[in-house]
mmCIF file of C-alpha atoms and ligand atoms in Angstrom:
data_model
loop_
_atom_site.group_PDB
_atom_site.id
_atom_site.type_symbol
_atom_site.label_atom_id
_atom_site.label_comp_id
_atom_site.label_asym_id
_atom_site.label_seq_id
_atom_site.Cartn_x
_atom_site.Cartn_y
_atom_site.Cartn_z
ATOM 1 C CA UNK A 1 -104.394 113.494 -193.362
ATOM 2 C CA UNK A 2 -104.605 110.320 -191.257
ATOM 3 C CA UNK A 3 -101.913 107.858 -192.389
ATOM 4 C CA UNK A 4 -103.000 104.364 -193.502
ATOM 5 C CA UNK A 5 -101.252 101.324 -192.041
ATOM 6 C CA UNK A 6 -101.809 97.759 -193.215
ATOM 7 C CA UNK A 7 -101.257 94.627 -191.133
ATOM 8 C CA UNK A 8 -100.806 91.282 -192.896
ATOM 9 C CA UNK A 9 -101.218 88.744 -190.108
ATOM 10 C CA UNK A 10 -103.259 86.033 -188.423
ATOM 11 C CA UNK A 11 -106.459 86.535 -186.457
ATOM 12 C CA UNK A 12 -106.337 85.858 -182.687
ATOM 13 C CA UNK A 13 -109.884 85.095 -181.544
ATOM 14 C CA UNK A 14 -108.906 86.090 -177.992
ATOM 15 C CA UNK A 15 -108.147 89.631 -179.156
ATOM 16 C CA UNK A 16 -104.692 89.936 -177.571
ATOM 17 C CA UNK A 17 -102.256 89.321 -180.449
ATOM 18 C CA UNK A 18 -102.291 89.131 -184.258
ATOM 19 C CA UNK A 19 -104.629 91.274 -186.350
ATOM 20 C CA UNK A 20 -106.629 92.351 -183.302
ATOM 21 C CA UNK A 21 -103.574 93.634 -181.407
ATOM 22 C CA UNK A 22 -102.352 95.378 -184.554
ATOM 23 C CA UNK A 23 -105.593 97.263 -185.229
ATOM 24 C CA UNK A 24 -105.964 98.305 -181.577
ATOM 25 C CA UNK A 25 -102.387 99.590 -181.539
ATOM 26 C CA UNK A 26 -102.999 101.558 -184.731
ATOM 27 C CA UNK A 27 -106.126 103.167 -183.285
ATOM 28 C CA UNK A 28 -104.268 104.067 -180.088
ATOM 29 C CA UNK A 29 -101.481 105.678 -182.120
ATOM 30 C CA UNK A 30 -103.767 107.717 -184.333
ATOM 31 C CA UNK A 31 -103.465 105.999 -187.708
ATOM 32 C CA UNK A 32 -106.070 104.251 -189.863
ATOM 33 C CA UNK A 33 -105.594 100.487 -189.492
ATOM 34 C CA UNK A 34 -106.402 98.003 -192.265
ATOM 35 C CA UNK A 35 -105.920 94.239 -192.409
ATOM 36 C CA UNK A 36 -105.071 91.330 -194.674
ATOM 37 C CA UNK A 37 -105.940 88.119 -192.815
ATOM 38 C CA UNK A 38 -103.515 85.259 -193.566
ATOM 39 C CA UNK A 39 -104.849 82.682 -191.121
ATOM 40 C CA UNK A 40 -107.553 82.264 -188.526
ATOM 41 C CA UNK A 41 -106.585 80.920 -185.120
ATOM 42 C CA UNK A 42 -108.821 79.603 -182.370
ATOM 43 C CA UNK A 43 -106.845 81.100 -179.515
ATOM 44 C CA UNK A 44 -107.300 82.235 -175.922
ATOM 45 C CA UNK A 45 -105.265 82.944 -172.796
ATOM 46 C CA UNK A 46 -104.334 79.251 -172.547
ATOM 47 C CA UNK A 47 -102.886 78.756 -176.039
ATOM 48 C CA UNK A 48 -103.771 78.088 -179.661
ATOM 49 C CA UNK A 49 -106.447 75.426 -180.080
ATOM 50 C CA UNK A 50 -106.525 75.485 -183.894
ATOM 51 C CA UNK A 51 -105.188 77.358 -186.944
ATOM 52 C CA UNK A 52 -106.422 77.539 -190.525
ATOM 53 C CA UNK A 53 -104.530 79.270 -193.347
ATOM 54 C CA UNK A 54 -106.307 81.235 -196.037
ATOM 55 C CA UNK A 55 -105.652 80.414 -199.704
ATOM 56 C CA UNK A 56 -102.851 82.497 -201.251
ATOM 57 C CA UNK A 57 -105.398 83.890 -203.690
ATOM 58 C CA UNK A 58 -107.500 85.288 -200.811
ATOM 59 C CA UNK A 59 -104.461 86.933 -199.260
ATOM 60 C CA UNK A 60 -103.377 88.495 -202.563
ATOM 61 C CA UNK A 61 -106.899 89.749 -203.254
ATOM 62 C CA UNK A 62 -107.208 91.434 -199.833
ATOM 63 C CA UNK A 63 -103.824 93.088 -200.283
ATOM 64 C CA UNK A 64 -104.618 94.382 -203.765
ATOM 65 C CA UNK A 65 -108.025 95.705 -202.641
ATOM 66 C CA UNK A 66 -106.392 97.806 -199.955
ATOM 67 C CA UNK A 67 -103.257 98.975 -201.728
ATOM 68 C CA UNK A 68 -104.718 99.671 -205.171
ATOM 69 C CA UNK A 69 -107.577 101.863 -203.970
ATOM 70 C CA UNK A 70 -106.823 103.178 -200.493
ATOM 71 C CA UNK A 71 -103.025 103.189 -200.457
ATOM 72 C CA UNK A 72 -100.700 102.557 -197.513
ATOM 73 C CA UNK A 73 -98.025 104.595 -195.775
ATOM 74 C CA UNK A 74 -96.610 101.531 -193.964
ATOM 75 C CA UNK A 75 -97.118 97.754 -193.845
ATOM 76 C CA UNK A 76 -96.602 95.318 -190.951
ATOM 77 C CA UNK A 77 -96.407 91.548 -191.318
ATOM 78 C CA UNK A 78 -96.980 88.970 -188.571
ATOM 79 C CA UNK A 79 -98.109 85.322 -188.709
ATOM 80 C CA UNK A 80 -97.690 84.029 -192.270
ATOM 81 C CA UNK A 81 -98.090 80.300 -191.534
ATOM 82 C CA UNK A 82 -96.672 78.633 -194.674
ATOM 83 C CA UNK A 83 -93.875 78.908 -197.250
ATOM 84 C CA UNK A 84 -96.429 79.713 -199.948
ATOM 85 C CA UNK A 85 -97.881 82.624 -197.965
ATOM 86 C CA UNK A 86 -94.436 83.929 -196.974
ATOM 87 C CA UNK A 87 -93.405 83.999 -200.632
ATOM 88 C CA UNK A 88 -96.588 85.701 -201.798
ATOM 89 C CA UNK A 89 -96.494 88.349 -199.059
ATOM 90 C CA UNK A 90 -92.779 89.005 -199.582
ATOM 91 C CA UNK A 91 -93.466 89.655 -203.265
ATOM 92 C CA UNK A 92 -96.394 91.958 -202.435
ATOM 93 C CA UNK A 93 -94.496 94.102 -199.928
ATOM 94 C CA UNK A 94 -91.412 94.262 -202.161
ATOM 95 C CA UNK A 95 -93.668 95.737 -204.855
ATOM 96 C CA UNK A 96 -95.261 98.328 -202.545
ATOM 97 C CA UNK A 97 -93.759 101.778 -202.171
ATOM 98 C CA UNK A 98 -94.029 101.964 -198.362
ATOM 99 C CA UNK A 99 -91.839 100.893 -195.434
ATOM 100 C CA UNK A 100 -92.429 97.332 -194.199
ATOM 101 C CA UNK A 101 -92.040 96.135 -190.618
ATOM 102 C CA UNK A 102 -91.565 92.360 -190.640
ATOM 103 C CA UNK A 103 -92.254 90.513 -187.384
ATOM 104 C CA UNK A 104 -91.107 86.975 -188.305
ATOM 105 C CA UNK A 105 -93.597 85.262 -185.996
ATOM 106 C CA UNK A 106 -92.531 81.666 -185.328
ATOM 107 C CA UNK A 107 -94.228 80.354 -182.196
ATOM 108 C CA UNK A 108 -96.799 81.699 -179.748
ATOM 109 C CA UNK A 109 -95.969 82.493 -176.118
ATOM 110 C CA UNK A 110 -97.370 79.049 -175.272
ATOM 111 C CA UNK A 111 -95.075 77.304 -177.758
ATOM 112 C CA UNK A 112 -97.660 76.667 -180.500
ATOM 113 C CA UNK A 113 -96.122 76.764 -184.003
ATOM 114 C CA UNK A 114 -97.474 79.665 -186.098
ATOM 115 C CA UNK A 115 -95.054 79.099 -188.999
ATOM 116 C CA UNK A 116 -94.255 75.812 -190.772
ATOM 117 C CA UNK A 117 -90.594 74.754 -190.508
ATOM 118 C CA UNK A 118 -90.598 74.498 -194.308
ATOM 119 C CA UNK A 119 -91.243 78.277 -194.514
ATOM 120 C CA UNK A 120 -87.964 79.297 -192.847
ATOM 121 C CA UNK A 121 -86.011 79.399 -196.096
ATOM 122 C CA UNK A 122 -88.537 81.745 -197.676
ATOM 123 C CA UNK A 123 -88.357 83.957 -194.575
ATOM 124 C CA UNK A 124 -84.581 84.165 -194.960
ATOM 125 C CA UNK A 125 -84.381 84.617 -198.727
ATOM 126 C CA UNK A 126 -87.615 86.461 -199.645
ATOM 127 C CA UNK A 127 -89.270 88.104 -196.641
ATOM 128 C CA UNK A 128 -86.296 89.563 -194.745
ATOM 129 C CA UNK A 129 -84.760 91.198 -197.848
ATOM 130 C CA UNK A 130 -88.057 93.096 -198.323
ATOM 131 C CA UNK A 131 -88.085 94.448 -194.746
ATOM 132 C CA UNK A 132 -87.349 98.009 -193.715
ATOM 133 C CA UNK A 133 -87.224 96.765 -190.117
ATOM 134 C CA UNK A 134 -87.246 93.117 -188.985
ATOM 135 C CA UNK A 135 -88.230 92.484 -185.363
ATOM 136 C CA UNK A 136 -87.267 88.916 -184.342
ATOM 137 C CA UNK A 137 -87.414 87.762 -180.721
ATOM 138 C CA UNK A 138 -84.603 85.577 -179.414
ATOM 139 C CA UNK A 139 -86.294 82.292 -180.364
ATOM 140 C CA UNK A 140 -86.839 83.564 -183.898
ATOM 141 C CA UNK A 141 -83.187 84.666 -184.163
ATOM 142 C CA UNK A 142 -82.138 81.148 -183.180
ATOM 143 C CA UNK A 143 -84.547 79.599 -185.726
ATOM 144 C CA UNK A 144 -83.686 81.929 -188.587
ATOM 145 C CA UNK A 145 -79.988 82.632 -188.120
ATOM 146 C CA UNK A 146 -78.918 79.798 -185.831
ATOM 147 C CA UNK A 147 -77.556 82.257 -183.234
ATOM 148 C CA UNK A 148 -78.332 81.634 -179.556
ATOM 149 C CA UNK A 149 -78.487 84.682 -177.307
ATOM 150 C CA UNK A 150 -78.157 84.262 -173.566
ATOM 151 C CA UNK A 151 -76.917 87.721 -172.611
ATOM 152 C CA UNK A 152 -77.323 91.313 -173.767
ATOM 153 C CA UNK A 153 -73.760 91.266 -175.122
ATOM 154 C CA UNK A 154 -74.648 88.437 -177.529
ATOM 155 C CA UNK A 155 -77.472 90.464 -179.091
ATOM 156 C CA UNK A 156 -74.939 92.325 -181.243
ATOM 157 C CA UNK A 157 -73.802 89.151 -183.039
ATOM 158 C CA UNK A 158 -77.445 88.123 -183.473
ATOM 159 C CA UNK A 159 -78.258 91.461 -185.103
ATOM 160 C CA UNK A 160 -75.314 91.139 -187.489
ATOM 161 C CA UNK A 161 -76.440 87.625 -188.453
ATOM 162 C CA UNK A 162 -79.999 88.768 -189.238
ATOM 163 C CA UNK A 163 -78.769 91.813 -191.218
ATOM 164 C CA UNK A 164 -76.963 89.347 -193.526
ATOM 165 C CA UNK A 165 -80.389 88.372 -194.898
ATOM 166 C CA UNK A 166 -80.968 91.913 -196.125
ATOM 167 C CA UNK A 167 -83.393 93.906 -193.943
ATOM 168 C CA UNK A 168 -82.438 97.603 -193.759
ATOM 169 C CA UNK A 169 -82.710 97.563 -189.949
ATOM 170 C CA UNK A 170 -83.081 94.865 -187.342
ATOM 171 C CA UNK A 171 -84.591 95.179 -183.878
ATOM 172 C CA UNK A 172 -83.522 92.244 -181.704
ATOM 173 C CA UNK A 173 -86.106 91.929 -178.917
ATOM 174 C CA UNK A 174 -84.595 90.861 -175.644
ATOM 175 C CA UNK A 175 -87.929 90.479 -173.857
ATOM 176 C CA UNK A 176 -87.169 86.818 -173.102
ATOM 177 C CA UNK A 177 -83.900 87.540 -171.238
ATOM 178 C CA UNK A 178 -83.985 88.087 -167.471
ATOM 179 C CA UNK A 179 -83.465 91.611 -166.126
ATOM 180 C CA UNK A 180 -84.455 94.848 -167.862
ATOM 181 C CA UNK A 181 -86.434 94.552 -171.127
ATOM 182 C CA UNK A 182 -83.605 95.471 -173.514
ATOM 183 C CA UNK A 183 -83.843 95.576 -177.319
ATOM 184 C CA UNK A 184 -81.120 96.395 -179.849
ATOM 185 C CA UNK A 185 -81.864 98.381 -183.035
ATOM 186 C CA UNK A 186 -79.161 98.577 -185.683
ATOM 187 C CA UNK A 187 -78.633 98.996 -189.418
ATOM 188 C CA UNK A 188 -75.054 97.771 -189.187
ATOM 189 C CA UNK A 189 -73.575 101.212 -188.623
ATOM 190 C CA UNK A 190 -75.827 102.964 -186.069
ATOM 191 C CA UNK A 191 -76.657 101.132 -182.842
ATOM 192 C CA UNK A 192 -79.521 102.077 -180.491
ATOM 193 C CA UNK A 193 -80.084 100.213 -177.216
ATOM 194 C CA UNK A 194 -83.636 100.498 -175.890
ATOM 195 C CA UNK A 195 -83.943 99.737 -172.215
ATOM 196 C CA UNK A 196 -87.121 99.643 -170.129
ATOM 197 C CA UNK A 197 -87.774 98.270 -166.664
ATOM 198 C CA UNK A 198 -89.137 94.714 -166.743
ATOM 199 C CA UNK A 199 -92.710 94.753 -165.504
ATOM 200 C CA UNK A 200 -93.351 91.746 -163.365
ATOM 201 C CA UNK A 201 -96.688 91.146 -165.040
ATOM 202 C CA UNK A 202 -97.521 87.758 -166.534
ATOM 203 C CA UNK A 203 -100.176 89.280 -168.792
ATOM 204 C CA UNK A 204 -97.903 89.940 -171.781
ATOM 205 C CA UNK A 205 -99.782 88.240 -174.633
ATOM 206 C CA UNK A 206 -99.287 90.298 -177.791
ATOM 207 C CA UNK A 207 -96.115 92.248 -176.955
ATOM 208 C CA UNK A 208 -94.378 91.412 -180.240
ATOM 209 C CA UNK A 209 -97.355 92.242 -182.471
ATOM 210 C CA UNK A 210 -97.993 95.452 -180.560
ATOM 211 C CA UNK A 211 -94.396 96.639 -180.837
ATOM 212 C CA UNK A 212 -94.176 95.945 -184.590
ATOM 213 C CA UNK A 213 -97.509 97.666 -185.297
ATOM 214 C CA UNK A 214 -96.468 100.665 -183.235
ATOM 215 C CA UNK A 215 -93.261 100.944 -185.272
ATOM 216 C CA UNK A 216 -95.246 100.768 -188.529
ATOM 217 C CA UNK A 217 -97.598 103.478 -187.222
ATOM 218 C CA UNK A 218 -94.657 105.769 -186.461
ATOM 219 C CA UNK A 219 -93.117 105.181 -189.891
ATOM 220 C CA UNK A 220 -96.470 105.986 -191.535
ATOM 221 C CA UNK A 221 -96.457 109.300 -189.681
ATOM 222 C CA UNK A 222 -93.076 110.090 -191.226
ATOM 223 C CA UNK A 223 -90.820 109.306 -188.255
ATOM 224 C CA UNK A 224 -87.332 107.937 -188.907
ATOM 225 C CA UNK A 225 -86.774 104.279 -187.981
ATOM 226 C CA UNK A 226 -84.967 105.103 -184.685
ATOM 227 C CA UNK A 227 -87.668 107.657 -183.731
ATOM 228 C CA UNK A 228 -90.488 105.221 -184.537
ATOM 229 C CA UNK A 229 -88.815 102.440 -182.530
ATOM 230 C CA UNK A 230 -88.235 104.658 -179.463
ATOM 231 C CA UNK A 231 -91.901 105.747 -179.469
ATOM 232 C CA UNK A 232 -93.084 102.172 -180.047
ATOM 233 C CA UNK A 233 -90.990 100.906 -177.142
ATOM 234 C CA UNK A 234 -92.585 103.523 -174.855
ATOM 235 C CA UNK A 235 -96.031 102.433 -175.995
ATOM 236 C CA UNK A 236 -95.423 98.701 -175.516
ATOM 237 C CA UNK A 237 -93.782 99.241 -172.127
ATOM 238 C CA UNK A 238 -96.888 101.066 -170.889
ATOM 239 C CA UNK A 239 -99.127 98.404 -172.421
ATOM 240 C CA UNK A 240 -97.214 95.614 -170.623
ATOM 241 C CA UNK A 241 -97.380 97.510 -167.314
ATOM 242 C CA UNK A 242 -101.172 97.744 -167.731
ATOM 243 C CA UNK A 243 -101.651 94.139 -168.981
ATOM 244 C CA UNK A 244 -104.635 92.478 -167.367
ATOM 245 C CA UNK A 245 -105.977 89.037 -166.469
ATOM 246 C CA UNK A 246 -108.350 87.418 -168.969
ATOM 247 C CA UNK A 247 -109.372 83.754 -168.963
ATOM 248 C CA UNK A 248 -107.321 81.295 -166.976
ATOM 249 C CA UNK A 249 -103.876 81.900 -168.502
ATOM 250 C CA UNK A 250 -101.765 84.731 -169.908
ATOM 251 C CA UNK A 251 -103.828 87.887 -170.414
ATOM 252 C CA UNK A 252 -103.211 90.603 -173.021
ATOM 253 C CA UNK A 253 -101.252 93.828 -172.823
ATOM 254 C CA UNK A 254 -103.590 96.816 -172.561
ATOM 255 C CA UNK A 255 -103.654 98.601 -175.909
ATOM 256 C CA UNK A 256 -105.858 101.340 -174.455
ATOM 257 C CA UNK A 257 -103.611 102.163 -171.486
ATOM 258 C CA UNK A 258 -103.112 105.795 -172.517
ATOM 259 C CA UNK A 259 -106.880 106.411 -172.663
ATOM 260 C CA UNK A 260 -107.895 104.898 -169.330
ATOM 261 C CA UNK A 261 -109.243 107.419 -166.882
ATOM 262 C CA UNK A 262 -112.177 105.398 -165.552
ATOM 263 C CA UNK A 263 -110.559 102.229 -164.130
HETATM 264 N N1 LIG B 301 -92.130 91.892 -168.803
HETATM 265 C C1 LIG B 301 -91.834 92.885 -169.660
HETATM 266 N N2 LIG B 301 -91.721 94.163 -169.215
HETATM 267 C C2 LIG B 301 -91.437 95.169 -170.062
HETATM 268 N N3 LIG B 301 -91.226 94.996 -171.388
HETATM 269 C C3 LIG B 301 -91.330 93.750 -171.897
HETATM 270 C C4 LIG B 301 -91.638 92.628 -171.081
HETATM 271 N N4 LIG B 301 -91.667 91.510 -171.860
HETATM 272 C C5 LIG B 301 -91.397 91.924 -173.113
HETATM 273 N N5 LIG B 301 -91.162 93.265 -173.146
HETATM 274 C C6 LIG B 301 -90.870 94.074 -174.332
HETATM 275 O O1 LIG B 301 -91.904 93.810 -175.268
HETATM 276 C C7 LIG B 301 -91.396 93.856 -176.592
HETATM 277 C C8 LIG B 301 -91.673 92.526 -177.281
HETATM 278 O O2 LIG B 301 -90.644 91.642 -176.907
HETATM 279 P P1 LIG B 301 -90.735 90.078 -176.783
HETATM 280 O O3 LIG B 301 -89.333 89.583 -176.705
HETATM 281 O O4 LIG B 301 -91.677 89.740 -175.681
HETATM 282 O O5 LIG B 301 -91.406 89.797 -178.183
HETATM 283 P P2 LIG B 301 -92.115 88.517 -178.669
HETATM 284 O O6 LIG B 301 -91.434 87.326 -178.108
HETATM 285 O O7 LIG B 301 -92.234 88.618 -180.136
HETATM 286 O O8 LIG B 301 -93.515 88.583 -178.020
HETATM 287 P P3 LIG B 301 -94.287 87.282 -177.484
HETATM 288 O O9 LIG B 301 -93.401 86.696 -176.410
HETATM 289 O O10 LIG B 301 -95.534 87.920 -176.931
HETATM 290 O O11 LIG B 301 -94.484 86.385 -178.651
HETATM 291 C C9 LIG B 301 -89.916 94.186 -176.445
HETATM 292 O O12 LIG B 301 -89.734 95.592 -176.523
HETATM 293 C C10 LIG B 301 -89.594 93.671 -175.056
HETATM 294 O O13 LIG B 301 -88.426 94.268 -174.529
HETATM 295 C C1 LIG B 302 -102.410 85.133 -184.721
HETATM 296 C C2 LIG B 302 -101.211 85.361 -183.874
HETATM 297 N N1 LIG B 302 -100.180 86.104 -184.342
HETATM 298 C C3 LIG B 302 -99.081 86.305 -183.577
HETATM 299 C C4 LIG B 302 -98.980 85.764 -182.311
HETATM 300 C C5 LIG B 302 -97.738 85.990 -181.484
HETATM 301 O O1 LIG B 302 -98.043 87.034 -180.651
HETATM 302 P P1 LIG B 302 -97.037 87.997 -179.921
HETATM 303 O O2 LIG B 302 -95.661 87.684 -180.388
HETATM 304 O O3 LIG B 302 -97.430 89.404 -180.189
HETATM 305 O O4 LIG B 302 -97.322 87.630 -178.508
HETATM 306 C C6 LIG B 302 -100.078 85.014 -181.834
HETATM 307 N N2 LIG B 302 -100.050 84.474 -180.599
HETATM 308 N N3 LIG B 302 -101.168 84.824 -182.628
#
């Protein structure tokens, strides 16, 4: 049986992040990808030119259509845009009997806001408690938990601060620190450090979405959280290494890097 994985996220018209990155990752990792669109962005390699949220009713209806008939073995959330959408999605995933990977997307790589400041409280009190794994980057940790991380050592305190909000596991992504690309996975008792060489490639659009979707795909296949995260890290590291130029700015990671034999 092919496991079903659902992404609840925003559309990136440029195809590098959001829903598009999620579905490509799911295909590459051998699961059936499905989507609930929360917002539509006009986006390319230069930034986000516009964003439009969907009504809560449209988000709920998409979710129910998928879960009630097809069923899901894992859910991933990304851009949720507003407090109203965060609350609705948190309630939906809390009521679904499947692991949830929550990527608390705050701003794009170019600094465009993808979440209203007024939604942060709902992220802390509703969304994070419903997460099996939360995957904040360092900017999101600062926004959500008020903890600034400037060195690998400080990632431990950041993880503890995020775990206070109730996710079962947290993966602190250290992609924005200099040096190796180091992430910390912990549930408060086990600690797993994931280290990969930093690829000196500016075409890294979509790393966060890709990593979270890869984790959800692994969980849907029945992997444990640490196993799914190790495999997802390998996948995203290869995708960053193969990232390619597109447009005039930051190009996407290559979701198809494992399939390429002809370029
Ligand atoms: N240059 C790089 N080389 C190798 N791995 C990287 C690089 N940049 C990021 N990563 C890895 O990619 C994953 C995503 O981390 P990152 O901190 O970039 O997430 P993000 O900030 O949510 O993504 P984005 O910056 O695209 O919004 C992590 O596993 C991180 O270590
Ligand atoms: C619609 C949408 N969702 C998420 C991101 C962040 O992308 P990432 O953190 O993977 O680079 C984005 N740029 N656009």
